[in-house]
């Protein structure tokens, strides 16, 4: 039997201390030992039974229940006041067997894997690499769980691929304590696995594009994600360049993403006519307090896999232009106890000059995140054609109404089909501000809450459509925020959620974050077709 | 006069003491080896604000006494996953001193390790 330990914790906090949040109980479920239960599917189903037992307990007590992963979300999206479940020890992974493929599937069997919710990206990297495969895209590092990534829509390493949920092709949810509450969802237009597979995990199948797209970025509120079927591709390498380039050029390229006609080219990364190749990933780093004529940019290009290449990690470990928070904490290291001094340093110093090159796999280039202290991260998504304008507005906000201890970056991601993906524009520019949590009164500067509120107001006042990363710092109670960002899509999401979970289930998987955003609304009398397979 | 001599004595003792403290501080360091492709065994209750945050940490803090004919020793530890994610070995001045004055027969061992997550 899978075993669950129960801890009366009193308070729960995120990895970067964006809480604490009062919490009664933390559960941690460990799988049955392999020696006692050698079949991987048996262990998976055994864990499902245990989760259903916990869900029944919570329902009986009329309490809420929420699964969480690595607690990397920097707000209260992963928090629930009654029962929180730590998933990371639920980490079964398996390749897909021939007899599990749907006859109409267009996926290659060898590219598909089934992974349990608590697998962190790093262990999935290794597992698929050992099968000759690579993940398609991740965030800037590797410590999140797969379920955590899907639930908030983690993006960041690949411009042309999309976010993590965009390579998920099947979802196994547990929505309650009964046998029919184990469901396996897929798109009806893109079936992947068949009833044999579903039978093995004791799930009823629903193939329905609308439901699947809604459940993907489910904010922890669409049931317990027990497992996901993911699509990988053949191994590849990435060549990463970090350079300082003219600021206008960097911003112009962000706006057009037209690498072929940009003045920014990297020697060796051009076609036969000398035109720039499209980068796999493009990122711009900005210190808002300095009028530097140059910005640091990171451009990464995809290469065929070869077994022999210099190990990129020793260089990456000392390199600071990786994750924005790494860069910031390197600058802030000496001044973290004095925010005014830190701001003075930011006002004086431009971002360090750099000219780096490194080659590695996706797992190596987007490796471990080394910072463990308190931090915030604000991330708004805008259409990339609005990136220059949004950057100008939000850097001006920091200068005029700040300062705040943080620096900026922009990353770019292809549109997602997930209903509530914040990567909803044809190409979304994620404009990010990362830094150290500060006390407004003590440092006599604007508060984090006020700055977040002003971010929304400024973008609204300038008619720039935007989204906000679900796992980051924001004024989530801002009136009408979600409706403003997603319009009808927010209603669609609520309808599918209500139809799938029913009223009791919707309450069970709700939390304060959902209430703050208004997404907890239960919609009565939804059409049963929302949760039926479409032929 | 007596007082002055006494002070001077105190001063030299103080200097010696400070030297020892400085020396012991500077000769107190740790080396950490981390497994590049490994995933650490998690511990959601570990809230330390350092490298070990969120990781399940095992600590060995002991003094090993070796017999006259014993020159070498192994510490045999068990990770359920069968592998180590990280090992940190701490060298302290006290430990070096103890080993020196006991001719290597007493070895102070301070190790922190994290196992790989079970697969
Ligand atoms: C150092 C660092 C770097 C980051 N880099 C990036 C980046 O590059 N790109 C990016 O987009 N974001 C980034 N983020 C944000 C972070 O990746 C996301 O917030 C992500 O969702 C966190 O994953 P997690 O496993 O920690 O999930 P958690 O934060 O623990 O949970 C996130 C959500 O998933 C839900 N959830 C988790 N497991 C389940 C389950 N089994 N069933 C149902 N719901 C579940 C939770 O309830 C919650 O709603 C970063 C954060 C940090 C701290």
PDB file of C-alpha atoms in Angstrom, chain A residues 7 9 15 17 26 28 34 68 86 88-89 91 93 118-120 122-123 126 311 313 364 367-368 372, chain B residues 34-45 48-56 85 117-119:
ATOM      1  CA  UNK A   7       1.851  16.648   9.390  1.00  0.00           C
ATOM      2  CA  UNK A   9       2.025  22.171  10.016  1.00  0.00           C
ATOM      3  CA  UNK A  15       9.857  27.900  -1.837  1.00  0.00           C
ATOM      4  CA  UNK A  17       8.766  32.595   1.052  1.00  0.00           C
ATOM      5  CA  UNK A  26       0.202  18.569   4.986  1.00  0.00           C
ATOM      6  CA  UNK A  28       2.887  13.267   1.809  1.00  0.00           C
ATOM      7  CA  UNK A  34       9.030  -2.038  -5.724  1.00  0.00           C
ATOM      8  CA  UNK A  68       1.150  20.838  -4.846  1.00  0.00           C
ATOM      9  CA  UNK A  86       2.908  17.053  -1.412  1.00  0.00           C
ATOM     10  CA  UNK A  88       6.953  14.769  -5.282  1.00  0.00           C
ATOM     11  CA  UNK A  89       7.294  11.179  -4.100  1.00  0.00           C
ATOM     12  CA  UNK A  91       7.130   9.737  -9.556  1.00  0.00           C
ATOM     13  CA  UNK A  93       7.368   7.017 -15.341  1.00  0.00           C
ATOM     14  CA  UNK A 118       5.302  14.300  -8.753  1.00  0.00           C
ATOM     15  CA  UNK A 119       8.071  13.823 -11.280  1.00  0.00           C
ATOM     16  CA  UNK A 120      10.211  16.924 -11.394  1.00  0.00           C
ATOM     17  CA  UNK A 122      14.952  17.125 -14.052  1.00  0.00           C
ATOM     18  CA  UNK A 123      14.108  13.469 -13.558  1.00  0.00           C
ATOM     19  CA  UNK A 126      16.981  12.014 -17.564  1.00  0.00           C
ATOM     20  CA  UNK A 311      30.502  19.968 -20.949  1.00  0.00           C
ATOM     21  CA  UNK A 313      28.002  23.111 -17.009  1.00  0.00           C
ATOM     22  CA  UNK A 364      21.973  21.187 -19.361  1.00  0.00           C
ATOM     23  CA  UNK A 367      19.705  23.475 -15.373  1.00  0.00           C
ATOM     24  CA  UNK A 368      19.266  23.764 -11.594  1.00  0.00           C
ATOM     25  CA  UNK A 372      16.845  29.497  -2.161  1.00  0.00           C
TER      26      UNK A 372
ATOM     27  CA  UNK B  34      26.786  17.518  -6.403  1.00  0.00           C
ATOM     28  CA  UNK B  35      25.475  14.959  -8.866  1.00  0.00           C
ATOM     29  CA  UNK B  36      24.880  16.793 -12.171  1.00  0.00           C
ATOM     30  CA  UNK B  37      21.997  14.710 -13.507  1.00  0.00           C
ATOM     31  CA  UNK B  38      20.580  13.555 -10.199  1.00  0.00           C
ATOM     32  CA  UNK B  39      17.366  14.675  -8.523  1.00  0.00           C
ATOM     33  CA  UNK B  40      17.530  15.060  -4.736  1.00  0.00           C
ATOM     34  CA  UNK B  41      15.235  13.195  -2.360  1.00  0.00           C
ATOM     35  CA  UNK B  42      12.684  15.841  -1.377  1.00  0.00           C
ATOM     36  CA  UNK B  43      11.647  16.940   2.085  1.00  0.00           C
ATOM     37  CA  UNK B  44       8.797  19.450   2.094  1.00  0.00           C
ATOM     38  CA  UNK B  45       9.402  20.210   5.758  1.00  0.00           C
ATOM     39  CA  UNK B  48      16.421  25.968   5.676  1.00  0.00           C
ATOM     40  CA  UNK B  49      17.219  28.985   3.555  1.00  0.00           C
ATOM     41  CA  UNK B  50      20.227  27.375   1.926  1.00  0.00           C
ATOM     42  CA  UNK B  51      21.282  24.731  -0.584  1.00  0.00           C
ATOM     43  CA  UNK B  52      19.433  22.077   1.423  1.00  0.00           C
ATOM     44  CA  UNK B  53      16.017  23.731   1.334  1.00  0.00           C
ATOM     45  CA  UNK B  54      13.370  21.211   0.323  1.00  0.00           C
ATOM     46  CA  UNK B  55      15.895  18.348   0.342  1.00  0.00           C
ATOM     47  CA  UNK B  56      16.066  15.440   2.765  1.00  0.00           C
ATOM     48  CA  UNK B  85      22.776  13.383  -4.827  1.00  0.00           C
ATOM     49  CA  UNK B 117      15.218  10.582  -5.272  1.00  0.00           C
ATOM     50  CA  UNK B 118      13.927   7.039  -5.722  1.00  0.00           C
ATOM     51  CA  UNK B 119      13.031   6.194  -9.299  1.00  0.00           C
TER      52      UNK B 119
END
